[in-house]
């Protein structure tokens, strides 16, 4: 499998490549084939599946693969703990996804704005030589480190200010400027970067801390993104990036509403993303919107709608060449069938999901699917068996999910462990259920998720008749304290 950032193999392009000496040094005395085998073994250790071979290692060392996709990233960081991607000789992901790629064309005279626009019409923003991007678009690159620090220290509200304040569109600034007749800054490459960066940072915080503390604040960058769309742009490629970015941001904010129990708000945001996808003809965005709509319908007690939405997503995604995406969508369909009590329909969808997952990752896997690995597959299957009332089978899959989960995804670790606690309680194992519940309570210092809290509340009710058992009483007492403080 090749990285999503693989570059052209033309002779002129190869002359510009810089060898990855750091990665070559890490290979040591092993041949490329031996090292590739070590990569595959490391992948299996963490539940990943990569088709690494000697050719892939050669392309990395030659500099053709400047940044690996998310599956390879997880494997490499597992193999070399304590190192970052840059320590391994790769460039930051932001540099190959939406920040522009510098090219050595110093011998050419500078182009006017009109010449640059016509020359690069139809190119993606990252394919435009850096020196030909207008100055107002390069300014944002210098601000990226400030935005990153602001987001990590101040949360979503702060990153909204850091990302959009230079554009005059923080919160409702853009809409207000338009209504007042004031000029709105022309939208370009830097503004599209800001929207895409907001999506990434919101996802990152949700992975680590859960949705409850983020949702209200995340509305600001979403409003700003749609204000940018209304402001318009001269380049079709930039407009497409903004539409995709705004749609993905609507889904991210919708997920925050979904995970914090605000189902009506989530439904509205997902519908907004779906409308954006259809207006722009963006099949990848449409599949993502349908995927989340199916998940929401299942959680909201509308299982037949969940099945229909998941099937619609699969029809849209059929031409996107991503088996992992189709695998996740099959799991969404399985969840709907389980909610309907249709065991055979659920089993067919689960079987399809597993077969597609076993095809491994591909370059076409969407960026937003970084959470979907073996742990998520097991966790979603556990939820299906739980809905069907097969508690022991559900507990087996939930246990596998907790064992396979990447520690980076703290929120998912809490979710799978809460699922395990509830399944064990209903399967008649109160002591084990209480121990799992206590582990979830320990994680609540880092995670704020209404979904996890509601699952623990159900588990506590199931365990209440066993309150005299020492482990159970400890869990019930701690759960009561957490519930009161919440």
Short mmCIF file of C-alpha atoms in Angstrom, two decimals:
data_model
loop_
_atom_site.label_atom_id
_atom_site.label_comp_id
_atom_site.label_asym_id
_atom_site.label_seq_id
_atom_site.Cartn_x
_atom_site.Cartn_y
_atom_site.Cartn_z
CA UNK A 1 0.00 0.00 0.00
CA UNK A 2 1.24 3.50 -0.79
CA UNK A 3 0.99 6.59 1.31
CA UNK A 4 -1.65 9.14 0.55
CA UNK A 5 1.14 11.63 0.12
CA UNK A 6 3.01 9.69 -2.52
CA UNK A 7 4.41 11.94 -5.19
CA UNK A 8 4.87 11.63 -8.92
CA UNK A 9 7.63 9.37 -10.12
CA UNK A 10 8.59 11.48 -13.13
CA UNK A 11 12.35 12.07 -13.65
CA UNK A 12 12.07 15.82 -13.04
CA UNK A 13 10.17 15.22 -9.82
CA UNK A 14 12.70 12.62 -8.62
CA UNK A 15 15.50 15.18 -8.97
CA UNK A 16 13.68 17.37 -6.41
CA UNK A 17 13.25 14.60 -3.84
CA UNK A 18 15.28 14.55 -0.64
CA UNK A 19 16.24 11.14 0.72
CA UNK A 20 14.85 10.22 4.15
CA UNK A 21 18.18 9.52 5.86
CA UNK A 22 16.65 9.30 9.34
CA UNK A 23 14.37 6.46 8.27
CA UNK A 24 17.25 4.71 6.48
CA UNK A 25 19.32 4.90 9.67
CA UNK A 26 16.50 3.31 11.69
CA UNK A 27 16.42 0.37 9.27
CA UNK A 28 20.02 -0.38 10.21
CA UNK A 29 21.50 -3.62 8.83
CA UNK A 30 18.14 -5.09 7.87
CA UNK A 31 17.25 -5.40 4.20
CA UNK A 32 14.20 -3.45 2.95
CA UNK A 33 12.30 -6.77 2.84
CA UNK A 34 13.24 -7.65 6.42
CA UNK A 35 12.29 -4.20 7.62
CA UNK A 36 8.96 -4.39 5.79
CA UNK A 37 8.25 -7.68 7.58
CA UNK A 38 9.00 -5.95 10.91
CA UNK A 39 6.52 -3.21 9.99
CA UNK A 40 3.82 -5.77 9.27
CA UNK A 41 4.48 -7.54 12.59
CA UNK A 42 4.26 -4.25 14.48
CA UNK A 43 0.99 -3.49 12.71
CA UNK A 44 -0.50 -6.78 13.87
CA UNK A 45 0.55 -5.99 17.44
CA UNK A 46 -1.72 -2.93 17.49
CA UNK A 47 -4.52 -4.34 15.35
CA UNK A 48 -3.54 -2.51 12.15
CA UNK A 49 -3.23 -4.14 8.74
CA UNK A 50 -0.70 -2.68 6.30
CA UNK A 51 0.61 -4.29 3.11
CA UNK A 52 4.15 -3.02 3.59
CA UNK A 53 6.83 -4.42 1.27
CA UNK A 54 10.41 -3.66 0.23
CA UNK A 55 9.18 -1.30 -2.50
CA UNK A 56 7.29 0.81 0.04
CA UNK A 57 10.38 1.05 2.28
CA UNK A 58 12.43 2.08 -0.75
CA UNK A 59 9.99 4.82 -1.64
CA UNK A 60 10.06 6.16 1.93
CA UNK A 61 13.84 6.22 1.99
CA UNK A 62 13.97 7.87 -1.45
CA UNK A 63 11.73 10.68 -0.17
CA UNK A 64 8.84 9.84 -2.48
CA UNK A 65 6.55 9.38 0.53
CA UNK A 66 6.92 12.60 2.45
CA UNK A 67 4.31 11.75 5.11
CA UNK A 68 2.67 8.34 5.73
CA UNK A 69 -1.08 7.87 6.02
CA UNK A 70 -2.64 7.43 9.45
CA UNK A 71 -2.37 3.63 9.53
CA UNK A 72 1.36 3.68 8.82
CA UNK A 73 1.82 6.59 11.22
CA UNK A 74 0.36 4.56 14.08
CA UNK A 75 2.58 1.60 13.21
CA UNK A 76 5.80 3.65 12.95
CA UNK A 77 5.14 5.45 16.23
CA UNK A 78 4.48 2.07 17.86
CA UNK A 79 7.78 0.73 16.50
CA UNK A 80 9.76 3.76 17.65
CA UNK A 81 8.15 5.01 20.88
CA UNK A 82 9.07 8.51 21.96
CA UNK A 83 9.73 9.67 18.40
CA UNK A 84 7.54 11.92 16.29
CA UNK A 85 6.98 11.73 12.54
CA UNK A 86 9.56 14.47 12.01
CA UNK A 87 12.07 12.45 14.06
CA UNK A 88 11.50 9.63 11.56
CA UNK A 89 12.37 11.97 8.69
CA UNK A 90 8.83 12.78 7.51
CA UNK A 91 7.42 16.26 7.00
CA UNK A 92 4.44 17.44 9.13
CA UNK A 93 1.09 16.29 7.81
CA UNK A 94 -0.14 19.88 7.61
CA UNK A 95 2.59 20.61 5.06
CA UNK A 96 1.37 17.97 2.62
CA UNK A 97 -2.35 18.47 3.32
CA UNK A 98 -3.44 21.98 2.52
CA UNK A 99 -0.49 24.23 3.39
CA UNK A 100 1.08 24.38 -0.03
CA UNK A 101 4.20 22.70 -1.37
CA UNK A 102 7.23 24.85 -2.04
CA UNK A 103 8.81 24.39 -5.47
CA UNK A 104 12.11 25.74 -6.73
CA UNK A 105 11.06 28.00 -9.59
CA UNK A 106 13.19 30.97 -8.58
CA UNK A 107 14.48 31.30 -12.13
CA UNK A 108 11.03 32.26 -13.35
CA UNK A 109 9.90 35.90 -13.07
CA UNK A 110 7.11 36.64 -10.57
CA UNK A 111 3.63 36.44 -12.04
CA UNK A 112 0.89 38.98 -11.65
CA UNK A 113 -2.25 37.93 -9.79
CA UNK A 114 -4.13 37.58 -13.09
CA UNK A 115 -1.36 35.52 -14.69
CA UNK A 116 -1.10 33.29 -11.63
CA UNK A 117 -4.84 32.71 -11.51
CA UNK A 118 -5.07 31.72 -15.18
CA UNK A 119 -1.92 29.62 -15.13
CA UNK A 120 -3.09 27.52 -12.20
CA UNK A 121 -6.76 27.36 -12.99
CA UNK A 122 -8.01 23.86 -12.14
CA UNK A 123 -5.08 23.02 -9.86
CA UNK A 124 -5.62 22.11 -6.24
CA UNK A 125 -4.42 24.81 -3.83
CA UNK A 126 -1.53 22.68 -2.56
CA UNK A 127 -0.23 22.33 -6.15
CA UNK A 128 0.34 26.05 -6.65
CA UNK A 129 3.99 27.08 -6.20
CA UNK A 130 4.49 28.83 -2.88
CA UNK A 131 6.02 31.98 -4.34
CA UNK A 132 2.94 32.47 -6.54
CA UNK A 133 0.44 32.47 -3.68
CA UNK A 134 -0.63 36.04 -2.83
CA UNK A 135 0.95 37.52 0.28
CA UNK A 136 -2.31 37.58 2.24
CA UNK A 137 -2.53 33.80 1.83
CA UNK A 138 1.02 33.10 3.06
CA UNK A 139 0.55 35.19 6.16
CA UNK A 140 -1.62 32.47 7.67
CA UNK A 141 1.25 29.97 7.55
CA UNK A 142 3.18 32.05 10.09
CA UNK A 143 0.16 32.05 12.35
CA UNK A 144 -0.32 28.27 12.36
CA UNK A 145 1.89 27.59 15.38
CA UNK A 146 0.02 30.25 17.35
CA UNK A 147 -3.31 28.66 16.37
CA UNK A 148 -2.09 25.23 17.40
CA UNK A 149 -0.96 26.40 20.83
CA UNK A 150 -4.15 28.39 21.35
CA UNK A 151 -6.34 25.43 20.55
CA UNK A 152 -4.53 23.02 22.85
CA UNK A 153 -4.46 25.45 25.77
CA UNK A 154 -7.75 27.27 25.33
CA UNK A 155 -10.13 24.86 23.66
CA UNK A 156 -12.41 25.33 20.70
CA UNK A 157 -13.43 28.89 21.46
CA UNK A 158 -9.81 29.98 21.49
CA UNK A 159 -8.92 28.28 18.25
CA UNK A 160 -11.92 29.95 16.63
CA UNK A 161 -10.46 33.31 17.59
CA UNK A 162 -6.91 32.32 16.61
CA UNK A 163 -7.95 30.85 13.26
CA UNK A 164 -10.57 33.33 12.13
CA UNK A 165 -9.76 36.65 13.83
CA UNK A 166 -7.20 37.57 11.14
CA UNK A 167 -9.99 37.13 8.59
CA UNK A 168 -12.50 39.29 10.44
CA UNK A 169 -14.87 36.32 10.63
CA UNK A 170 -14.62 35.13 14.22
CA UNK A 171 -18.03 34.10 15.49
CA UNK A 172 -20.52 36.00 13.29
CA UNK A 173 -18.06 38.63 12.13
CA UNK A 174 -18.36 37.81 8.45
CA UNK A 175 -22.15 37.85 8.43
CA UNK A 176 -22.19 41.08 10.43
CA UNK A 177 -19.75 42.72 8.04
CA UNK A 178 -21.85 41.72 5.06
CA UNK A 179 -25.05 43.00 6.66
CA UNK A 180 -23.39 46.29 7.49
CA UNK A 181 -22.13 46.73 3.96
CA UNK A 182 -18.49 46.61 5.03
CA UNK A 183 -16.03 44.86 2.68
CA UNK A 184 -15.18 41.27 3.57
CA UNK A 185 -11.64 40.14 2.85
CA UNK A 186 -11.38 38.05 -0.32
CA UNK A 187 -11.39 34.37 0.52
CA UNK A 188 -8.39 32.33 -0.57
CA UNK A 189 -5.96 29.56 0.25
CA UNK A 190 -5.26 30.70 3.83
CA UNK A 191 -8.94 30.85 4.73
CA UNK A 192 -9.52 27.33 3.43
CA UNK A 193 -6.55 26.23 5.56
CA UNK A 194 -8.14 27.81 8.64
CA UNK A 195 -11.39 25.88 8.13
CA UNK A 196 -9.57 22.58 7.60
CA UNK A 197 -7.39 23.19 10.65
CA UNK A 198 -10.46 23.89 12.80
CA UNK A 199 -11.94 20.54 11.74
CA UNK A 200 -8.74 18.69 12.69
CA UNK A 201 -8.41 20.36 16.06
CA UNK A 202 -12.03 19.78 17.05
CA UNK A 203 -11.64 16.10 16.19
CA UNK A 204 -8.43 15.92 18.18
CA UNK A 205 -10.00 17.40 21.31
CA UNK A 206 -13.05 15.16 21.00
CA UNK A 207 -10.82 12.08 20.69
CA UNK A 208 -9.05 13.01 23.89
CA UNK A 209 -11.70 14.68 26.04
CA UNK A 210 -15.19 13.93 24.71
CA UNK A 211 -17.91 16.23 23.44
CA UNK A 212 -19.65 17.78 26.42
CA UNK A 213 -17.27 20.68 26.97
CA UNK A 214 -16.82 21.45 23.27
CA UNK A 215 -20.19 21.64 21.56
CA UNK A 216 -21.37 25.15 22.38
CA UNK A 217 -17.98 26.68 21.63
CA UNK A 218 -17.58 24.77 18.36
CA UNK A 219 -20.53 26.64 16.85
CA UNK A 220 -18.35 29.74 16.34
CA UNK A 221 -15.95 28.30 13.75
CA UNK A 222 -18.88 26.61 12.00
CA UNK A 223 -20.70 29.92 11.56
CA UNK A 224 -17.46 31.48 10.39
CA UNK A 225 -16.90 28.72 7.82
CA UNK A 226 -20.31 29.27 6.23
CA UNK A 227 -19.71 33.03 6.30
CA UNK A 228 -16.55 32.38 4.29
CA UNK A 229 -18.60 30.41 1.77
CA UNK A 230 -21.02 33.32 1.45
CA UNK A 231 -18.13 35.75 0.96
CA UNK A 232 -17.16 33.90 -2.22
CA UNK A 233 -13.81 33.16 -3.85
CA UNK A 234 -12.31 33.71 -7.27
CA UNK A 235 -10.90 30.20 -7.60
CA UNK A 236 -13.05 27.14 -8.11
CA UNK A 237 -10.49 24.91 -6.38
CA UNK A 238 -10.59 27.10 -3.25
CA UNK A 239 -14.39 27.15 -3.33
CA UNK A 240 -14.44 23.35 -3.43
CA UNK A 241 -12.06 23.16 -0.48
CA UNK A 242 -14.21 25.58 1.49
CA UNK A 243 -17.38 23.64 0.71
CA UNK A 244 -15.76 20.38 1.76
CA UNK A 245 -14.26 22.01 4.86
CA UNK A 246 -17.52 23.63 5.93
CA UNK A 247 -19.38 20.35 5.40
CA UNK A 248 -16.83 18.39 7.43
CA UNK A 249 -16.99 21.04 10.14
CA UNK A 250 -20.79 20.74 10.23
CA UNK A 251 -20.41 16.98 10.70
CA UNK A 252 -17.83 17.48 13.46
CA UNK A 253 -20.06 19.93 15.32
CA UNK A 254 -23.01 17.61 14.71
CA UNK A 255 -21.05 14.77 16.26
CA UNK A 256 -20.32 16.88 19.34
CA UNK A 257 -24.07 17.48 19.67
CA UNK A 258 -24.78 13.80 19.03
CA UNK A 259 -22.30 12.52 21.61
CA UNK A 260 -23.53 14.98 24.23
CA UNK A 261 -27.16 13.89 23.79
CA UNK A 262 -28.43 16.85 21.73
CA UNK A 263 -29.97 14.70 19.01
CA UNK A 264 -32.12 17.40 17.38
CA UNK A 265 -29.12 19.71 17.02
CA UNK A 266 -27.05 16.85 15.62
CA UNK A 267 -29.73 16.00 13.05
CA UNK A 268 -29.77 19.63 11.90
CA UNK A 269 -25.98 19.80 11.51
CA UNK A 270 -25.83 16.50 9.62
CA UNK A 271 -28.59 17.69 7.30
CA UNK A 272 -26.63 20.89 6.68
CA UNK A 273 -23.57 18.86 5.76
CA UNK A 274 -25.62 16.62 3.47
CA UNK A 275 -27.06 19.66 1.67
CA UNK A 276 -23.57 21.12 1.25
CA UNK A 277 -22.33 17.81 -0.17
CA UNK A 278 -25.13 17.55 -2.69
CA UNK A 279 -24.85 21.16 -3.83
CA UNK A 280 -21.12 20.73 -4.46
CA UNK A 281 -21.33 17.18 -5.84
CA UNK A 282 -18.93 15.92 -3.16
CA UNK A 283 -19.48 12.16 -2.87
CA UNK A 284 -16.98 11.71 -0.02
CA UNK A 285 -18.71 14.36 2.10
CA UNK A 286 -22.13 12.92 1.27
CA UNK A 287 -21.04 9.44 2.38
CA UNK A 288 -19.70 10.88 5.64
CA UNK A 289 -22.93 12.78 6.32
CA UNK A 290 -25.05 9.67 5.68
CA UNK A 291 -22.70 7.62 7.87
CA UNK A 292 -23.24 9.91 10.85
CA UNK A 293 -26.95 10.21 10.13
CA UNK A 294 -27.23 6.42 10.34
CA UNK A 295 -25.36 6.37 13.65
CA UNK A 296 -27.60 9.12 15.05
CA UNK A 297 -30.77 7.35 13.90
CA UNK A 298 -29.68 4.19 15.71
CA UNK A 299 -28.97 6.08 18.93
CA UNK A 300 -32.23 8.04 18.68
CA UNK A 301 -34.32 4.86 18.45
CA UNK A 302 -34.99 4.99 14.69
CA UNK A 303 -33.31 1.76 13.55
CA UNK A 304 -35.06 1.51 10.18
CA UNK A 305 -33.86 5.00 9.29
CA UNK A 306 -30.37 3.89 10.39
CA UNK A 307 -30.48 1.01 7.90
CA UNK A 308 -31.70 3.25 5.06
CA UNK A 309 -29.10 5.96 5.75
CA UNK A 310 -26.28 3.41 5.94
CA UNK A 311 -27.38 1.81 2.68
CA UNK A 312 -27.52 5.23 1.02
CA UNK A 313 -23.99 5.93 2.26
CA UNK A 314 -22.76 2.64 0.78
CA UNK A 315 -24.28 3.49 -2.61
CA UNK A 316 -22.52 6.86 -2.61
CA UNK A 317 -19.21 5.41 -1.39
CA UNK A 318 -19.08 2.56 -3.90
CA UNK A 319 -16.83 4.53 -6.25
CA UNK A 320 -14.55 6.01 -3.59
CA UNK A 321 -12.21 2.97 -3.56
CA UNK A 322 -11.99 2.74 0.23
CA UNK A 323 -12.76 -0.72 1.67
CA UNK A 324 -12.35 0.62 5.19
CA UNK A 325 -15.03 3.25 4.58
CA UNK A 326 -17.39 0.61 3.20
CA UNK A 327 -16.58 -1.56 6.23
CA UNK A 328 -17.61 1.20 8.64
CA UNK A 329 -20.80 1.83 6.66
CA UNK A 330 -21.64 -1.89 6.81
CA UNK A 331 -21.27 -1.66 10.60
CA UNK A 332 -23.67 1.29 10.65
CA UNK A 333 -26.16 -0.86 8.75
CA UNK A 334 -25.57 -3.74 11.17
CA UNK A 335 -26.42 -1.44 14.07
CA UNK A 336 -29.74 -0.62 12.43
CA UNK A 337 -30.58 -4.28 11.88
CA UNK A 338 -29.69 -5.05 15.50
CA UNK A 339 -32.02 -2.27 16.65
CA UNK A 340 -34.79 -3.89 14.61
CA UNK A 341 -34.05 -7.26 16.23
CA UNK A 342 -33.09 -8.73 12.84
CA UNK A 343 -30.27 -11.08 13.78
CA UNK A 344 -29.71 -12.50 10.30
CA UNK A 345 -29.58 -9.03 8.71
CA UNK A 346 -27.15 -7.93 11.41
CA UNK A 347 -24.91 -10.96 10.92
CA UNK A 348 -24.78 -10.43 7.14
CA UNK A 349 -23.72 -6.82 7.61
CA UNK A 350 -21.15 -7.74 10.27
CA UNK A 351 -19.65 -10.38 7.99
CA UNK A 352 -19.40 -7.87 5.15
CA UNK A 353 -17.83 -5.29 7.48
CA UNK A 354 -15.15 -7.75 8.61
CA UNK A 355 -14.33 -8.85 5.06
CA UNK A 356 -13.97 -5.26 3.89
CA UNK A 357 -11.88 -4.35 6.93
CA UNK A 358 -9.54 -7.24 6.16
CA UNK A 359 -8.78 -5.65 2.77
CA UNK A 360 -6.65 -3.20 4.75
CA UNK A 361 -6.22 0.58 4.54
CA UNK A 362 -5.83 2.42 1.24
CA UNK A 363 -4.76 5.81 -0.02
CA UNK A 364 -8.42 6.66 -0.55
CA UNK A 365 -9.38 6.30 3.13
CA UNK A 366 -10.83 9.62 4.33
CA UNK A 367 -8.86 11.61 6.87
CA UNK A 368 -11.79 11.65 9.30
CA UNK A 369 -11.64 7.84 9.59
CA UNK A 370 -8.42 7.88 11.64
CA UNK A 371 -10.44 6.51 14.62
CA UNK A 372 -11.53 3.41 12.69
CA UNK A 373 -9.28 0.48 13.43
CA UNK A 374 -9.62 -2.98 14.89
CA UNK A 375 -10.74 -1.57 18.25
CA UNK A 376 -13.63 0.38 16.73
CA UNK A 377 -14.67 -2.65 14.68
CA UNK A 378 -14.83 -4.76 17.85
CA UNK A 379 -16.60 -2.02 19.80
CA UNK A 380 -19.31 -1.52 17.21
CA UNK A 381 -19.85 -5.25 16.92
CA UNK A 382 -20.18 -5.41 20.72
CA UNK A 383 -22.93 -2.81 20.52
CA UNK A 384 -24.76 -4.90 17.93
CA UNK A 385 -24.75 -8.04 20.08
CA UNK A 386 -25.77 -5.98 23.08
CA UNK A 387 -28.77 -4.63 21.17
CA UNK A 388 -29.68 -8.22 20.27
CA UNK A 389 -29.45 -9.26 23.93
CA UNK A 390 -26.45 -11.58 23.50
CA UNK A 391 -24.58 -10.13 26.49
CA UNK A 392 -21.77 -12.68 26.74
CA UNK A 393 -20.88 -12.31 23.08
CA UNK A 394 -21.09 -8.54 23.39
CA UNK A 395 -18.73 -8.63 26.39
CA UNK A 396 -16.16 -10.67 24.43
CA UNK A 397 -16.04 -8.08 21.66
CA UNK A 398 -16.03 -5.16 24.10
CA UNK A 399 -13.09 -6.73 25.94
CA UNK A 400 -11.18 -7.01 22.67
CA UNK A 401 -12.00 -3.39 21.87
CA UNK A 402 -10.54 -2.14 25.14
CA UNK A 403 -7.40 -4.25 24.64
CA UNK A 404 -6.83 -2.98 21.09
CA UNK A 405 -7.65 0.69 21.62
CA UNK A 406 -4.91 3.25 20.97
CA UNK A 407 -4.40 5.20 24.25
CA UNK A 408 -4.54 8.46 22.24
CA UNK A 409 -8.30 8.00 21.84
CA UNK A 410 -9.15 8.47 25.52
CA UNK A 411 -12.81 9.03 24.87
CA UNK A 412 -13.12 5.75 22.97
CA UNK A 413 -11.24 3.89 25.70
CA UNK A 414 -13.83 5.12 28.18
CA UNK A 415 -16.68 4.23 25.81
CA UNK A 416 -15.54 0.65 25.14
CA UNK A 417 -14.84 0.04 28.81
CA UNK A 418 -18.31 1.35 29.71
CA UNK A 419 -19.78 -0.99 27.10
CA UNK A 420 -17.82 -3.86 28.65
CA UNK A 421 -19.06 -3.00 32.15
CA UNK A 422 -22.70 -2.96 31.05
CA UNK A 423 -22.40 -6.20 29.05
CA UNK A 424 -20.72 -7.98 31.97
CA UNK A 425 -23.37 -6.74 34.38
CA UNK A 426 -26.19 -8.03 32.19
CA UNK A 427 -24.34 -11.30 31.54
CA UNK A 428 -24.30 -11.98 35.29
CA UNK A 429 -20.71 -11.02 36.21
CA UNK A 430 -21.19 -8.19 38.75
CA UNK A 431 -17.64 -8.19 40.13
CA UNK A 432 -16.01 -7.91 36.71
CA UNK A 433 -18.57 -5.32 35.67
CA UNK A 434 -17.80 -3.22 38.74
CA UNK A 435 -14.06 -3.38 38.08
CA UNK A 436 -14.60 -2.18 34.51
CA UNK A 437 -16.95 0.54 35.75
CA UNK A 438 -14.31 1.79 38.18
CA UNK A 439 -11.81 2.06 35.32
CA UNK A 440 -14.28 4.24 33.44
CA UNK A 441 -14.77 6.47 36.48
CA UNK A 442 -11.00 6.96 36.62
CA UNK A 443 -11.06 8.15 32.99
CA UNK A 444 -13.76 10.75 33.67
CA UNK A 445 -11.08 13.13 34.90
CA UNK A 446 -10.04 13.45 31.24
CA UNK A 447 -13.28 12.73 29.38
CA UNK A 448 -16.60 14.59 29.34
CA UNK A 449 -19.17 12.48 27.51
CA UNK A 450 -22.89 12.27 28.22
CA UNK A 451 -22.93 8.98 26.32
CA UNK A 452 -20.42 7.39 28.72
CA UNK A 453 -22.22 8.80 31.76
CA UNK A 454 -25.59 7.44 30.62
CA UNK A 455 -24.05 4.00 30.01
CA UNK A 456 -22.59 3.99 33.52
CA UNK A 457 -25.97 4.98 34.94
CA UNK A 458 -27.59 1.97 33.26
CA UNK A 459 -24.85 -0.30 34.56
CA UNK A 460 -25.35 1.03 38.09
CA UNK A 461 -29.06 0.21 37.88
CA UNK A 462 -28.32 -3.33 36.73
CA UNK A 463 -25.78 -3.81 39.54
CA UNK A 464 -27.95 -2.31 42.29
CA UNK A 465 -29.37 -5.72 43.43
CA UNK A 466 -25.74 -6.86 44.02
CA UNK A 467 -24.82 -3.87 46.17
CA UNK A 468 -23.74 -6.05 49.11
CA UNK A 469 -20.77 -7.42 47.16
CA UNK A 470 -17.64 -5.38 48.10
CA UNK A 471 -16.56 -4.53 44.55
CA UNK A 472 -20.08 -3.59 43.52
CA UNK A 473 -20.64 -1.36 46.54
CA UNK A 474 -17.40 0.51 45.82
CA UNK A 475 -18.45 1.14 42.23
CA UNK A 476 -21.97 2.23 43.19
CA UNK A 477 -20.65 4.64 45.82
CA UNK A 478 -18.13 6.23 43.46
CA UNK A 479 -20.71 6.41 40.69
CA UNK A 480 -23.13 8.16 43.04
CA UNK A 481 -20.47 10.75 43.91
CA UNK A 482 -19.67 11.40 40.26
CA UNK A 483 -23.36 11.70 39.38
CA UNK A 484 -23.93 14.27 42.13
CA UNK A 485 -20.89 16.33 41.10
CA UNK A 486 -21.97 16.22 37.44
#
